[in-house]
Coordinates of C-alpha atoms and ligand atoms in Angstrom, one line a residue:
X23 CA 5.9 -14.9 -1.3
X24 CA 3.4 -17.4 -0.6
X25 CA 1.9 -16.3 2.8
X26 CA -0.8 -19.0 2.2
X27 CA 0.5 -21.4 4.8
X28 CA 1.2 -19.5 7.8
X29 CA 3.3 -21.3 10.5
X30 CA 2.8 -20.7 14.1
X31 CA 6.7 -21.0 15.0
X32 CA 9.3 -18.5 15.8
X33 CA 11.2 -17.5 12.7
X34 CA 14.8 -17.4 13.5
X35 CA 15.7 -14.6 11.1
X36 CA 12.6 -12.5 11.7
X37 CA 12.4 -12.3 15.4
X38 CA 15.6 -13.5 17.0
X39 CA 16.8 -11.0 19.6
X40 CA 14.2 -8.5 18.4
X41 CA 11.6 -7.0 20.8
X42 CA 8.0 -7.8 19.4
X43 CA 7.4 -5.1 16.9
X44 CA 4.1 -4.0 18.3
X45 CA 4.7 -4.7 21.9
X46 CA 7.3 -2.0 22.8
X47 CA 6.5 1.5 23.8
X48 CA 4.5 3.1 26.6
X49 CA 1.1 1.8 25.8
X50 CA 1.7 -1.9 25.1
X51 CA 1.0 -3.2 28.8
X52 CA -2.6 -3.9 28.3
X53 CA -2.6 -5.1 24.8
X54 CA -4.8 -8.0 24.4
X55 CA -3.1 -10.1 21.7
X56 CA -1.0 -12.9 22.7
X57 CA 2.7 -13.5 21.8
X58 CA 2.0 -16.7 20.4
X59 CA -0.3 -15.3 17.8
X60 CA 2.2 -12.7 17.0
X61 CA 4.9 -15.1 16.1
X62 CA 3.8 -16.1 12.6
X63 CA 6.0 -16.2 9.7
X64 CA 5.4 -16.6 6.0
X65 CA 6.7 -19.7 4.4
X66 CA 9.7 -18.8 2.3
X67 CA 8.7 -20.1 -1.0
X68 CA 7.9 -17.5 -3.4
X69 CA 5.0 -17.0 -5.7
X70 CA 7.0 -15.2 -8.2
X71 CA 10.5 -14.2 -6.9
X72 CA 13.6 -16.1 -6.5
X73 CA 14.8 -13.4 -3.8
X74 CA 11.8 -14.3 -1.5
X75 CA 14.1 -16.0 1.1
X76 CA 16.1 -13.0 1.3
X77 CA 13.1 -10.8 1.3
X78 CA 11.6 -12.5 4.4
X79 CA 14.5 -11.4 6.4
X80 CA 12.7 -8.0 6.2
X81 CA 15.6 -5.7 6.7
X82 CA 18.3 -7.7 5.2
X83 CA 20.5 -6.6 2.3
X84 CA 18.0 -7.2 -0.4
X85 CA 15.5 -5.0 1.4
X86 CA 18.0 -2.2 1.7
X87 CA 18.6 -2.4 -2.0
X88 CA 15.0 -2.6 -2.8
X89 CA 14.3 0.4 -0.5
X90 CA 17.0 2.4 -2.2
X91 CA 15.5 1.4 -5.7
X92 CA 12.1 2.6 -4.6
X93 CA 13.3 5.9 -3.2
X94 CA 15.3 6.5 -6.5
X95 CA 12.3 5.6 -8.6
X96 CA 9.9 7.8 -6.9
X97 CA 12.4 10.7 -6.5
X98 CA 12.9 10.5 -10.3
X99 CA 9.3 9.9 -11.5
X100 CA 7.0 11.7 -8.9
X101 CA 7.5 15.2 -10.7
X102 CA 6.5 13.6 -14.2
X103 CA 3.6 12.1 -12.6
X104 CA 2.4 15.1 -10.8
X105 CA 2.8 17.1 -13.9
X106 CA 0.3 15.0 -15.9
X107 CA -1.9 13.4 -13.3
X108 CA -1.8 15.6 -10.2
X109 CA -1.1 14.7 -6.6
X110 CA -2.7 11.4 -6.3
X111 CA -0.5 8.5 -7.3
X112 CA -3.1 5.7 -7.2
X113 CA -5.7 4.2 -9.3
X114 CA -9.2 5.7 -10.0
X115 CA -12.3 4.1 -9.2
X116 CA -14.8 3.8 -12.1
X117 CA -18.3 2.7 -12.9
X118 CA -17.5 1.6 -16.3
X119 CA -14.7 2.3 -18.9
X120 CA -16.5 4.6 -21.5
X121 CA -14.8 7.6 -22.6
X122 CA -13.2 9.0 -19.4
X123 CA -11.4 12.3 -19.6
X124 CA -8.2 13.3 -17.6
X125 CA -10.4 15.5 -15.2
X126 CA -12.6 12.4 -14.9
X127 CA -9.7 10.3 -13.9
X128 CA -8.9 12.8 -11.2
X129 CA -12.3 12.6 -9.8
X130 CA -11.9 8.9 -10.0
X131 CA -8.9 9.0 -7.8
X132 CA -10.8 11.0 -5.2
X133 CA -13.5 8.5 -5.6
X134 CA -11.1 5.7 -4.8
X135 CA -10.4 7.4 -1.4
X136 CA -14.0 7.8 -0.8
X137 CA -14.9 4.2 -1.6
X138 CA -12.1 2.8 0.6
X139 CA -13.5 4.9 3.5
X140 CA -17.0 3.7 2.8
X141 CA -15.8 0.1 2.5
X142 CA -14.2 0.3 5.7
X143 CA -17.3 2.0 7.4
X144 CA -15.1 4.9 8.4
X145 CA -17.8 7.6 9.3
X146 CA -18.0 10.3 6.6
X147 CA -20.2 13.0 8.1
X148 CA -19.8 15.2 11.1
X149 CA -21.3 12.8 13.3
X150 CA -19.7 9.6 14.9
X151 CA -21.7 6.5 14.1
X152 CA -22.3 3.3 15.9
X153 CA -19.6 1.9 13.5
X154 CA -16.8 4.1 14.6
X155 CA -15.5 7.6 15.3
X156 CA -14.4 10.2 12.8
X157 CA -10.7 9.8 12.6
X158 CA -8.8 12.6 14.2
X159 CA -5.3 11.2 13.9
X160 CA -4.2 9.5 10.8
X161 CA -1.1 7.9 9.3
X162 CA -0.5 7.8 5.6
X163 CA 1.9 4.9 5.0
X164 CA 3.6 5.3 1.7
X165 CA 2.3 8.7 1.2
X166 CA 3.5 9.6 -2.2
X167 CA 3.3 13.5 -2.5
X168 CA 0.8 13.5 0.2
X169 CA -2.5 13.6 -1.8
X170 CA -4.5 11.3 0.7
X171 CA -3.1 13.0 3.5
X172 CA -4.2 16.5 2.6
X173 CA -7.6 15.1 1.5
X174 CA -8.3 13.4 4.6
X175 CA -6.9 16.2 6.9
X176 CA -9.4 18.5 5.3
X177 CA -12.3 15.9 5.2
X178 CA -12.0 15.1 8.9
X179 CA -10.2 18.1 10.2
X180 CA -7.7 15.6 11.2
X181 CA -3.9 15.5 11.8
X182 CA -2.2 13.5 9.4
X183 CA 1.4 12.1 9.4
X184 CA 2.8 10.8 6.1
X185 CA 5.8 8.6 5.4
X186 CA 7.6 7.7 2.3
X187 CA 11.0 6.3 1.2
X188 CA 11.5 9.2 -1.2
X189 CA 13.2 12.4 0.1
X190 CA 11.8 14.3 -3.1
X191 CA 8.2 13.1 -2.2
X192 CA 8.4 14.1 1.4
X193 CA 9.7 17.6 0.3
X194 CA 7.2 18.1 -2.4
X195 CA 4.3 16.9 0.0
X196 CA 5.6 19.4 2.7
X197 CA 5.8 22.3 0.1
X198 CA 2.1 21.5 -1.1
X199 CA 0.7 21.3 2.4
X200 CA 2.3 24.7 3.0
X201 CA 0.9 26.2 -0.1
X202 CA -2.5 24.9 0.8
X203 CA -2.5 26.3 4.2
X204 CA -2.4 22.7 5.8
X205 CA 1.0 22.6 7.5
X206 CA -0.5 22.9 10.9
X207 CA -2.4 19.6 10.2
X208 CA -0.3 17.4 8.0
X209 CA 3.6 16.6 8.0
X210 CA 5.7 14.3 6.0
X211 CA 8.8 12.5 6.6
X212 CA 11.2 10.0 5.1
X213 CA 10.7 6.9 6.9
X214 CA 10.3 3.0 6.4
X215 CA 6.8 1.5 6.8
X216 CA 8.5 -1.5 8.4
X217 CA 10.1 0.5 11.1
X218 CA 7.7 3.4 11.7
X219 CA 8.9 6.4 13.8
X220 CA 5.5 6.4 15.8
X221 CA 4.9 5.2 19.3
X222 CA 2.4 2.4 19.7
X223 CA -1.5 3.0 19.2
X224 CA -1.2 6.5 18.0
X225 CA -3.7 6.6 15.0
X226 CA -7.4 6.2 14.5
X227 CA -7.0 5.5 10.9
X228 CA -4.0 3.7 9.4
X229 CA -4.1 4.4 5.5
X230 CA -2.0 2.4 3.1
X231 CA -2.9 3.4 -0.5
X232 CA -1.0 1.3 -3.1
X233 CA 2.2 1.0 -0.9
X234 CA 1.8 -2.5 0.3
X235 CA 3.0 -4.1 -3.0
X236 CA 6.3 -2.5 -2.2
X237 CA 6.8 -4.1 1.1
X238 CA 9.4 -6.9 1.3
X239 CA 8.1 -8.5 4.3
X240 CA 4.3 -8.5 4.5
X241 CA 4.3 -9.9 7.9
X242 CA 6.2 -7.0 9.3
X243 CA 4.4 -4.5 7.3
X244 CA 0.9 -5.7 8.8
X245 CA 2.5 -5.9 12.3
X246 CA 3.6 -2.2 12.1
X247 CA 0.2 -1.1 10.9
X248 CA -1.4 -3.0 13.8
X249 CA 1.0 -1.7 16.2
X250 CA 0.5 2.1 15.4
X251 CA -3.3 1.9 15.1
X252 CA -5.3 2.8 18.2
X253 CA -7.7 0.3 20.0
X254 CA -11.0 0.6 17.8
X255 CA -9.2 2.2 15.1
X256 CA -9.3 1.1 11.4
X257 CA -6.6 -0.2 8.9
X258 CA -7.2 0.3 5.3
X259 CA -4.9 -1.4 2.8
X260 CA -5.7 -1.0 -0.7
X261 CA -2.9 -2.8 -2.9
X262 CA -2.0 -5.0 -5.8
X263 CA -2.2 -8.6 -5.1
X264 CA -1.8 -11.6 -7.3
X265 CA -4.8 -13.7 -7.6
X266 CA -5.8 -16.1 -4.7
X267 CA -4.3 -19.7 -5.2
X268 CA -6.9 -22.2 -5.9
X269 CA -7.3 -25.3 -3.6
X270 CA -4.2 -27.7 -4.1
X271 CA -2.2 -24.9 -5.8
X272 CA 1.0 -23.9 -3.9
X273 CA 2.3 -21.3 -6.4
X274 CA 1.4 -19.3 -9.5
X275 CA 1.8 -20.9 -13.0
X276 CA 5.2 -20.2 -14.5
X277 CA 4.0 -17.9 -17.0
X278 CA 2.1 -15.7 -14.2
X279 CA 5.4 -15.6 -12.3
X280 CA 7.2 -14.4 -15.4
X281 CA 4.8 -11.7 -16.0
X282 CA 5.0 -10.6 -12.4
X283 CA 8.7 -10.6 -12.2
X284 CA 9.0 -8.3 -15.2
X285 CA 6.6 -5.9 -13.4
X286 CA 8.6 -6.2 -10.2
X287 CA 11.8 -5.3 -11.9
X288 CA 10.4 -2.2 -13.4
X289 CA 8.5 -0.8 -10.3
X290 CA 10.8 -2.1 -7.6
X291 CA 8.5 -4.4 -6.1
X292 CA 9.3 -7.6 -4.0
X293 CA 7.4 -11.0 -4.4
X294 CA 3.7 -10.6 -4.4
X295 CA 1.0 -12.2 -2.2
X296 CA -2.7 -12.6 -2.6
X297 CA -5.5 -11.0 -0.8
X298 CA -6.4 -14.3 1.0
X299 CA -2.8 -14.1 2.3
X300 CA -3.5 -10.7 3.9
X301 CA -6.7 -11.9 5.3
X302 CA -4.9 -14.9 6.9
X303 CA -2.4 -12.5 8.4
X304 CA -4.9 -10.2 9.8
X305 CA -7.0 -13.2 11.3
X306 CA -3.8 -14.6 12.9
X307 CA -3.5 -11.3 14.6
X308 CA -7.2 -11.4 16.1
X309 CA -8.3 -8.2 14.3
X310 CA -11.9 -7.5 14.1
X311 CA -14.2 -7.0 11.1
X312 CA -11.8 -8.2 8.6
X313 CA -13.2 -7.3 5.0
X314 CA -11.7 -7.9 1.7
X315 CA -13.0 -7.1 -1.9
X316 CA -11.5 -7.4 -5.4
X317 CA -11.9 -4.1 -7.2
X318 CA -10.1 -4.9 -10.4
X319 CA -13.3 -4.3 -12.4
X320 CA -13.5 -0.7 -11.1
X321 CA -10.0 0.3 -12.0
X322 CA -9.9 -1.2 -15.5
X323 CA -9.8 2.2 -17.4
X324 CA -7.0 3.5 -15.5
X325 CA -3.8 2.0 -17.0
X326 CA -5.0 2.4 -20.6
X327 CA -5.4 6.1 -19.7
X328 CA -2.0 6.3 -18.3
X329 CA -0.5 4.5 -21.3
X330 CA -2.3 6.9 -23.5
X331 CA -1.2 9.9 -21.6
X332 CA 2.4 8.8 -22.0
X333 CA 2.0 9.1 -25.8
X334 CA 0.8 12.6 -25.8
X335 CA 3.5 15.5 -26.4
X336 CA 3.5 16.5 -22.7
X337 CA 3.7 13.0 -21.6
X338 CA 6.7 12.1 -24.0
X339 CA 8.8 15.0 -23.3
X340 CA 8.3 14.8 -19.5
X341 CA 9.3 11.2 -19.8
X342 CA 12.4 11.9 -21.9
X343 CA 13.5 14.5 -19.3
X344 CA 12.9 12.3 -16.4
X345 CA 15.3 9.4 -16.4
X346 CA 15.9 5.6 -17.2
X347 CA 13.8 4.3 -14.3
X348 CA 10.7 6.2 -15.2
X349 CA 11.1 5.3 -18.8
X350 CA 11.4 1.7 -17.9
X351 CA 8.3 1.9 -15.7
X352 CA 6.4 3.4 -18.6
X353 CA 7.4 0.5 -20.9
X354 CA 6.0 -2.1 -18.5
X355 CA 2.5 -0.4 -18.4
X356 CA 1.1 -2.9 -21.0
X357 CA 2.0 -5.8 -18.6
X358 CA 0.0 -4.4 -15.9
X359 CA -3.0 -4.3 -18.3
X360 CA -2.3 -7.8 -19.4
X361 CA -2.0 -8.9 -15.7
X362 CA -5.4 -7.4 -14.9
X363 CA -7.1 -8.9 -18.0
X364 CA -5.7 -12.2 -17.4
X365 CA -6.8 -12.3 -13.9
X366 CA -3.2 -12.7 -12.5
X367 CA -3.2 -9.2 -10.7
X368 CA -6.0 -8.2 -8.6
X369 CA -6.7 -4.8 -7.3
X370 CA -7.6 -5.5 -3.7
X371 CA -8.9 -3.6 -0.6
X372 CA -8.5 -5.3 2.7
X373 CA -9.7 -3.7 5.9
X374 CA -10.0 -4.3 9.6
X375 CA -10.4 -2.7 13.0
X376 CA -8.2 -3.2 16.2
X377 CA -10.3 -4.5 19.0
X378 CA -11.0 -1.9 21.6
Ligands
SAH1424 N1 -0.3 6.4 -1.3 C1 0.2 7.4 -2.3 C2 1.5 7.0 -3.0 C3 1.4 5.6 -3.8 S1 2.9 5.2 -4.5 C4 -0.9 7.9 -3.2 O1 -1.9 7.3 -3.2 O2 -0.7 9.1 -3.9 C5 3.7 4.2 -3.4 C6 4.4 4.9 -2.1 O3 4.9 4.0 -1.3 C7 5.5 5.9 -2.5 O4 5.3 7.1 -1.6 C8 6.7 5.1 -1.8 O5 7.8 5.9 -1.4 C9 6.1 4.4 -0.8 N2 6.8 3.2 -0.1 C10 7.1 2.1 -0.7 N3 7.8 1.3 0.1 C11 7.7 2.0 1.4 C12 8.3 1.7 2.5 N4 9.0 0.5 2.9 N5 8.1 2.6 3.5 C13 7.6 3.9 3.4 N6 7.0 4.2 2.1 C14 7.3 3.1 1.2

C-alpha cells in the first residue's frame, strides 16, 4: 500500500464505531497526542497488491485469511529453520560478504539485535544514560520462537512478553525459555500485533524484528506499537520495505510490483510500504527522535547463505519433511536476492521514542 500520501480524514472503515486504538485503558487520560493527529489513513492504492483496499480494513476478511496463512506458514516452517539456523528468524548484520560460515551467521544475527539497539540509542550497559533508561519491560511483537526475547531478557534482566500468530512458535518459545531457566522473565502467547493483549503504556522497549512486513494495516500496526509503549520508551521496527518512491512517482514500476507479488504469495505478506511511509506515519503521530536507515548492504550475505543451506543434505531432507508452504518459501529465495540487488527491496530500520 502506498502510505505516501497520508490523509488527515476519518476513514469510515478503519475507525467507525471504534475506540481510538491507543486511547483506551486506564492510563490514557494524560496522553498528549491529539485525536486529529491520530485519525490518519493510508491511501487505498497499492504499490504492489490488488488486495490493498481490503487490506486497509485491517481486520477484514482478507486479514483473517492472511493471519491464518502466516500462522500455518510458521507452524510448518519454524522447526526446519531452527534445525538449521537456530532460534533467530531474522537477517544477520555483516561487515562484508567474504566467506561467512554458519556460526558466523548466527553471530551476525545477534549482531543485528545489538546494532538495532545501538541505532536506537538504547543504553547497553548497567548504567542509564542521558539518552534513556535500560529497558525493564519489553514486548517482542512477532516473536518467532523467542530468540530476541530471551536475548533481551538476559541482556537487560528485563521482563519480556512475546506475541506471535503461530501456536507452534509460542509453544516452542515457551519450552526454550523453560529449558534456559528464563520462564520467570519471558512469556509467549498467540496474539495479533494489531490487537495486542496489553494495557496502554506498558513497555519501555517495543521490539518488532522482521514482523512489520506481515502487517496488513501499517497504520493500525504503528498505532498499537505507540499505544503499548510507555512515555519515554523506545520503538524499534526492523523490516522489509520497498524502495522509497521518487518525486512524482505514485507507485512502483510494474516489474517491481510483479516481483514483490511473487514474494508476497510465498511468504504470506500483504502489500509493502517504504521506510519513508513509516517515517511519515510516525511523524504524524508526533513521536520524538525518529530515525531511519537502509541496512540493505549489511544484510547482503544472508539470503545466499540461506539458499545454500537449503541445498545441503540436512537442508533438503528437512525441507522435504516440512510441507508445501515451506518448500514454496524456499523456492522464492532467489527473488529476495534479486529484489535486494535491483534496489526494489530495502532492509530498513525505523526507530523513535514516545514523548515523556
Ligand atoms: N522476530 C522474530 C521472528 C521473525 S518471523 C525473530 O527475529 O526471530 C515473523 C514473525 O512475525 C512470526 O513469529 C509471525 O508469527 C509474526 N507475525 C506476523 N504477523 C503477525 C501479527 N499480525 N501478529 C503477531 N505476530 C505476527
